[in-house]
XYZ file of C-alpha atoms in Angstrom:
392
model
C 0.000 0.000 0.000
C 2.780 2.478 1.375
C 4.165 1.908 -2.993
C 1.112 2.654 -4.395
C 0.761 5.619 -2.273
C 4.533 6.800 -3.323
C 3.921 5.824 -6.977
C 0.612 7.511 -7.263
C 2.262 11.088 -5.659
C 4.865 10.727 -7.953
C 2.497 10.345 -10.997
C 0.204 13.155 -9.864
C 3.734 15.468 -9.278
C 5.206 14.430 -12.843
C 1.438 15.586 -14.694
C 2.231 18.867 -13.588
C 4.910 19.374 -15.994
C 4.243 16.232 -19.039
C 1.088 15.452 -20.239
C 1.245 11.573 -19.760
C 3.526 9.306 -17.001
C 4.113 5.506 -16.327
C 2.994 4.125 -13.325
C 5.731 1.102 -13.191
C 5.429 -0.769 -9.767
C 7.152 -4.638 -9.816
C 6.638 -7.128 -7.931
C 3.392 -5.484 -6.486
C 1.891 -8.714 -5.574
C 1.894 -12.451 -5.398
C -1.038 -14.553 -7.596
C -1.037 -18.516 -7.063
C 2.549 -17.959 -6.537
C 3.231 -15.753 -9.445
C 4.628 -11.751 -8.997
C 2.442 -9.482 -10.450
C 3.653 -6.351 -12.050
C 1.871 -3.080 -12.462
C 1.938 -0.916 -15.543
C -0.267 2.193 -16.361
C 0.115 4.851 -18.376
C -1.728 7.738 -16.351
C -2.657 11.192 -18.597
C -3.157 14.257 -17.444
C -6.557 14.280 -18.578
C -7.698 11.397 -16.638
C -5.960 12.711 -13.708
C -7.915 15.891 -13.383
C -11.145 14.129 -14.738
C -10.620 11.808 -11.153
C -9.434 15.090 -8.994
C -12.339 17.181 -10.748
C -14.048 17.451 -7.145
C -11.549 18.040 -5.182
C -9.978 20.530 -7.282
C -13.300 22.648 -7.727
C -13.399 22.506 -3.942
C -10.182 24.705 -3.599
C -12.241 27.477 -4.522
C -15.218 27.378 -1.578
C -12.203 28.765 0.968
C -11.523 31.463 -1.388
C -15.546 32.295 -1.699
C -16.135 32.196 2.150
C -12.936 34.258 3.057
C -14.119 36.983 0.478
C -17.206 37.181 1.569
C -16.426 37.025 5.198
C -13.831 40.041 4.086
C -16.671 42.335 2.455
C -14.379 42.140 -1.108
C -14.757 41.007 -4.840
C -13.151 39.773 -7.510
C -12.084 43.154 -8.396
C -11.025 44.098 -4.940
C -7.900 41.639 -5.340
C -4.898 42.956 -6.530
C -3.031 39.920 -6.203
C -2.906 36.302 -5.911
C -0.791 33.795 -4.556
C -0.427 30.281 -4.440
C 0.116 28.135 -1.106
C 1.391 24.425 -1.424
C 2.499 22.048 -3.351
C -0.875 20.789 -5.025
C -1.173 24.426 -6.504
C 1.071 23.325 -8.924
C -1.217 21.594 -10.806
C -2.060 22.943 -13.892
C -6.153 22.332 -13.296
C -6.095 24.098 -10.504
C -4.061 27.124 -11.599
C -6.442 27.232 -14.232
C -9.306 27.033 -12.008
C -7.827 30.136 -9.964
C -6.980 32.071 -12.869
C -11.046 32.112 -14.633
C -12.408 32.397 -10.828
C -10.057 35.770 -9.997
C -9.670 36.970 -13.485
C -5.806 37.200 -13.377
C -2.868 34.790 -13.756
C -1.786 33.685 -10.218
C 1.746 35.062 -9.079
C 4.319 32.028 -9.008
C 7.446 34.673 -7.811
C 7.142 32.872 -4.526
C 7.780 28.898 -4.080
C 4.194 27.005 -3.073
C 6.087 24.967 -0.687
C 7.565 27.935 1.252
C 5.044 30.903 1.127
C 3.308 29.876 4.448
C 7.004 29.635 6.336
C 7.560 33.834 4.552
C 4.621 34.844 5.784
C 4.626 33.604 9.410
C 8.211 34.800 9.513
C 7.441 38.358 8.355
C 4.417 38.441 10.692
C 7.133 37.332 13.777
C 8.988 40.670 12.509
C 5.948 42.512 12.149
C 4.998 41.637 15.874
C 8.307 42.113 17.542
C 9.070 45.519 15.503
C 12.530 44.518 13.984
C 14.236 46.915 11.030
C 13.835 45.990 7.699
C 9.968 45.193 7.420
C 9.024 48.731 6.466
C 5.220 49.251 6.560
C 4.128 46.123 6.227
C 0.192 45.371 8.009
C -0.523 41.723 8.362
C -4.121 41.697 9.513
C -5.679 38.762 11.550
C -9.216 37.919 12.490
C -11.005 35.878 15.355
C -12.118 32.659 13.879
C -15.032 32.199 16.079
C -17.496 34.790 18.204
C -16.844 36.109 21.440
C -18.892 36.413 24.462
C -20.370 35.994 27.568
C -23.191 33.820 29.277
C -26.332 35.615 30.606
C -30.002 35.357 32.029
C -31.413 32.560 30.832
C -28.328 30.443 29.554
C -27.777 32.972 26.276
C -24.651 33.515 25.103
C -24.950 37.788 24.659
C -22.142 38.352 21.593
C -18.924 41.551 22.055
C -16.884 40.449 19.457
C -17.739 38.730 16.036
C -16.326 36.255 14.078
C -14.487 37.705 11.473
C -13.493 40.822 13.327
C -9.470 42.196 12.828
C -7.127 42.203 15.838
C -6.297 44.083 17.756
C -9.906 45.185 19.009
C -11.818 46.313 21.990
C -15.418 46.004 22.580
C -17.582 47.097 25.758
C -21.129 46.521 27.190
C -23.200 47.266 29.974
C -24.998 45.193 31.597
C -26.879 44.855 35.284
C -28.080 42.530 37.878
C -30.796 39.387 38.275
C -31.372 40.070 41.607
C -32.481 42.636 44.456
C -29.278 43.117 46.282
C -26.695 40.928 44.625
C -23.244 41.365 45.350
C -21.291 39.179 42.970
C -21.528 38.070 39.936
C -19.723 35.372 37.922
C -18.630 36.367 34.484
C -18.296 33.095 31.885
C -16.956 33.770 28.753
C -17.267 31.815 25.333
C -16.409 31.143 21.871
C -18.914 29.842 19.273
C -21.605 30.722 16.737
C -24.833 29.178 18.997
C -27.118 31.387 20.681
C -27.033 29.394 23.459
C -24.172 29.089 26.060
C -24.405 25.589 26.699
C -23.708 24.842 22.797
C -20.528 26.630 22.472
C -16.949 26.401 23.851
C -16.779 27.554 27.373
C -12.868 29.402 27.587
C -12.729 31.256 30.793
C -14.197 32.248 34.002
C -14.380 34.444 37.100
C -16.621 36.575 39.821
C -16.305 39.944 40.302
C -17.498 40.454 43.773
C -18.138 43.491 46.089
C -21.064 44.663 44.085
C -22.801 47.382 45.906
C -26.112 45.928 47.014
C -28.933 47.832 45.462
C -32.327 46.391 43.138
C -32.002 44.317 40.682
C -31.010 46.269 36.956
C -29.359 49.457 39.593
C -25.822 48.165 39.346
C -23.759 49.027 36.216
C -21.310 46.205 35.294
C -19.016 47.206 32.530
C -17.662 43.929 30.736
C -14.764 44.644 28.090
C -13.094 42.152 25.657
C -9.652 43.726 24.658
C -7.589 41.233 21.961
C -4.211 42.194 21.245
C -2.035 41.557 18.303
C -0.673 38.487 19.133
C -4.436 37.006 19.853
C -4.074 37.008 23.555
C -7.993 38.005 25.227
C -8.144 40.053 28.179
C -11.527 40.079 29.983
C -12.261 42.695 32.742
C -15.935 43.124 34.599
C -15.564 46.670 36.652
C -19.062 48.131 38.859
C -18.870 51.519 37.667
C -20.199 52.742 41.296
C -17.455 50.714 43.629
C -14.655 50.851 41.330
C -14.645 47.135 41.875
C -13.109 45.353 39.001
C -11.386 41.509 38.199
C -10.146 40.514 34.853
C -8.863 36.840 33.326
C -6.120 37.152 30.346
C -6.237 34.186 28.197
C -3.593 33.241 25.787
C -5.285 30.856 22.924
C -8.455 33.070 22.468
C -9.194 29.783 20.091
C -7.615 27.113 21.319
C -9.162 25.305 18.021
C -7.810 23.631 15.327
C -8.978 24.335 11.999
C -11.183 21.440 12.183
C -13.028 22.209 14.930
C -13.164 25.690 13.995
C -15.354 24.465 11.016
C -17.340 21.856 12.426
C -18.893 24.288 15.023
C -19.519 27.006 11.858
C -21.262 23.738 10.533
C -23.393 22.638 13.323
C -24.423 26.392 13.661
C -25.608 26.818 10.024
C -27.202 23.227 10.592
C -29.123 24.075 13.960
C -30.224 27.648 12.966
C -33.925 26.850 13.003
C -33.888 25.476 16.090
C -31.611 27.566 17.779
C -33.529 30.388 16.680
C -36.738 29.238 18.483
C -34.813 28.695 21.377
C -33.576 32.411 21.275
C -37.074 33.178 20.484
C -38.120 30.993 23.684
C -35.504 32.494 26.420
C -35.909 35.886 25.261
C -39.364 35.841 25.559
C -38.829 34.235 28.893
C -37.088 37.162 29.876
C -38.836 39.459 28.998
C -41.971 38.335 31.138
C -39.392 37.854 34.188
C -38.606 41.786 33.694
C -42.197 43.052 32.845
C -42.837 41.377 36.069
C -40.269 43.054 38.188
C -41.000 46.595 36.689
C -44.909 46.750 37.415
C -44.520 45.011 40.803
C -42.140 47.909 41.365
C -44.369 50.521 39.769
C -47.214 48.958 41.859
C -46.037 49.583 45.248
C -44.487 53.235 44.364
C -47.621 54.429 43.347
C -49.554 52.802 45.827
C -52.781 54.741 47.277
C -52.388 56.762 44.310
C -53.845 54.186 42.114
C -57.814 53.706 42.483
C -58.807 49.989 43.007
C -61.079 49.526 40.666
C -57.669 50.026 37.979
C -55.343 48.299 40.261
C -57.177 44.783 40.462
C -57.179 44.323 36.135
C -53.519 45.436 36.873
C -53.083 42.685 39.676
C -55.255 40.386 37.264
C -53.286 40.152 34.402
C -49.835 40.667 36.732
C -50.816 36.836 38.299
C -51.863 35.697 34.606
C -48.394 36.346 33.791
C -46.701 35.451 36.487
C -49.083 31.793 36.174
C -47.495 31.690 31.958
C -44.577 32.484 32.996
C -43.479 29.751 34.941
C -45.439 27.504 33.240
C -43.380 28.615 30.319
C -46.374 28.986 28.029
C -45.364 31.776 25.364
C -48.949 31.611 24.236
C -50.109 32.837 27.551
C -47.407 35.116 27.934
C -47.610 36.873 24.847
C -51.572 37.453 25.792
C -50.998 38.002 29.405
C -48.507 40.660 28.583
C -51.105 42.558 25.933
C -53.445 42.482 28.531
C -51.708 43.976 31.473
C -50.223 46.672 29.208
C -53.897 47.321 28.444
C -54.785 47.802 31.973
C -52.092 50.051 32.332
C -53.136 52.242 29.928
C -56.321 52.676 30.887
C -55.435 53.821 34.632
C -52.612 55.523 33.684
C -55.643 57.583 31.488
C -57.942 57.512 34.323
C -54.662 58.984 36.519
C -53.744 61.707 34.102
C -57.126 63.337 33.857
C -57.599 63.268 37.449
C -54.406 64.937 38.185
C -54.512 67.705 35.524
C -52.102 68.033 32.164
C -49.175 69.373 33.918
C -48.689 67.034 36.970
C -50.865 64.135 35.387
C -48.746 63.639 32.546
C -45.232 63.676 34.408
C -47.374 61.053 36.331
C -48.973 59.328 33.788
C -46.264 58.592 31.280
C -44.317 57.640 34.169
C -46.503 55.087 34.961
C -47.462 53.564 31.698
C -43.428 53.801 30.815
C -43.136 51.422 33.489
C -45.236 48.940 32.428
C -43.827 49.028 29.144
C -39.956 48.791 30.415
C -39.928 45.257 30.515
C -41.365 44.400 26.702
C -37.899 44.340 25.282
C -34.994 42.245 25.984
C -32.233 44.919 25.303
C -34.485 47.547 27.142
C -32.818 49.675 29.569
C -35.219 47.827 31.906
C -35.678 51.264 34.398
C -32.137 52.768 34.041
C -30.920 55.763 32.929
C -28.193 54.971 30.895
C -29.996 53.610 27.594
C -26.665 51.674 26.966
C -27.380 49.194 29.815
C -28.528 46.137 28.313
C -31.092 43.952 29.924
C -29.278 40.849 29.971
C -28.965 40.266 33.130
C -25.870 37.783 35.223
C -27.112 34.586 37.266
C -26.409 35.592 40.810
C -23.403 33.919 42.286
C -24.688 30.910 44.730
């Protein structure tokens, strides 16, 4: 086997340069006690006509880096040709009607990927000689971290150049919570548990205050050299902890592509699932907000408007944990409903100048808690309303 291997590289090496070559292998096996011998003439022709899929397959990396890239044909200025296989003629052919130009051969196949990681060394460490020179790398996979409800909530995409440096806001799950543990990942799956968990820490000494109060800035900071620093700082203590990690990937190639592939396979159903937890979530906060708006009005609001309120408040709260999105979806229409039509009842009570500060107030409140990335009561609208499990 190891010969026919050997003979058959050696064929496919010599049709790069002569139309036709001899297979010759003696001796290649014994029959009824006789040595066989094996001699084939192998063309060029027939050679490409058996590599015709693999060889049309070079060109699927080229479409999906271009297109990852934002570029054309007509955007590339230049190509070059990486490894030993590029030699044959098929596939510089192939390369030549997909680009439009003939493919630079001033640089040997088998070297070009040895240059290039040893000008990007001299890039890196700054040494003399390599003139302006940008060699620009991306992150293979998405970066992020895990939040209410098991989602993974995205700061740095796939595809994105290093260095970079992203930041988000984000708040609390819980009255009072004073740590919080921050779980970063790696993956293209909306939900945490589906992608590749890479690093993890608590950042405690959280000022205790109600649930959505604290501010919790997380930052993602990749340098050139692809190492990840994570850092989770409470904007009101000062508090702050980071984690540095060094493979950001920590992937092969292979694995790199079989979790694009079971992400483009499962994107139905992890879209529902999104779909599900968001909507979970959602509920959860409309909840919190118009039991809070509930007892700061309190007296104020006439009984015969606070019991629809309380009404459809315990239909939701009923949906909610019985996870019905039917329910939930109606439960929320309704109490929004009997919102408006106390916070209508409120505001021509009080007058147009203090009933409408008091009014929209009030009917804001019920509405704070319809959209996931809300600023769920804040101030800052930049504080998104996907909230950390509290540290147990």
């Amino acid at each position: 086997m190891q010969r026919l291997k050997e003979a058959a590289e050696k064929a496919k090496i010599e049709l790069s340069s002569s139309t036709s070559t001899e297979i010759n292998l003696p001796y290649i096996m014994p029959v009824g006690g006789v040595p066989k011998h094996l001699v084939k003439t192998l063309t060029r022709a027939k050679f490409e006509a058996l590599a015709h899929n693999l060889i049309q397959a070079c060109l699927e990396p080229c479409k999906k880096a271009m297109s990852d890239a934002g570029l054309s044909n007509s955007d590339i200025d230049e190509v070059i040709l990486v490894g030993g296989s590029s030699r044959i003629p098929a596939v510089q052919k192939l390369v030549e009607d997909f680009f439009g130009k003939v493919p630079s051969k001033g640089v040997n196949p088998d070297e070009v990927v040895a240059v290039g990681a040893a000008v990007q060394g001299a890039v890196l460490n700054k040494e003399a000689g390599v003139g302006d020179i940008v060699l620009l790398d991306v992150t293979p996979l998405t970066l992020g971290i895990e939040t209410l409800g098991g989602v993974m909530t995205k700061l740095i995409e796939a595809n994105t150049t290093i260095p970079c440096k992203k930041s988000e806001t984000f708040s609390t799950a819980a009255d009072n919570q004073t740590e919080v543990t921050i779980h970063v990942l790696q993956g293209e799956r909306p939900m945490a548990a589906q992608n590749k968990s890479i690093g993890q820490f608590n950042l405690t000494g959280i000022a205790p205050a109600r649930r959505g109060v604290p501010q919790i800035e997380v930052t993602f900071d990749i340098d050139a050299n692809g190492i990840l620093k994570v850092s989770a700082k409470d904007k009101a203590t000062g508090k702050e902890q980071a984690i540095r990690i060094e493979a950001s990937s920590g992937l092969s190639k292979e694995e790199i592509e079989r979790m694009k592939a079971e992400a483009e396979a499962n994107a139905e159903a992890d879209k529902k699932e999104k779909e599900r937890i968001d909507k979970l979530n959602q509920a959860d906060s409309m909840i919190f907000t118009t039991e809070n708006q509930l007892k700061e009005l309190g007296d104020k609001l006439p009984a015969d408007k606070k019991a629809p309120i309380e009404a459809a408040l315990q239909k939701l709260k009923d949906a909610h944990k019985a996870q019905d999105l039917a329910a939930i979806d109606s439960a929320m229409a309704e109490l929004n409903t009997a919102f408006q039509a106390a916070s209508a009842e409120m505001y021509a009570q009080t007058g147009a100048q203090g009933g409408a500060q008091q009014g929209a107030g009030f009917q804001g409140g019920a509405n704070a808690g319809q959209g996931n990335a809300q600023n769920n009561g804040k101030q800052d609208d930049n504080v998104q309303d996907a909230d950390f499990e509290e540290v147990k």
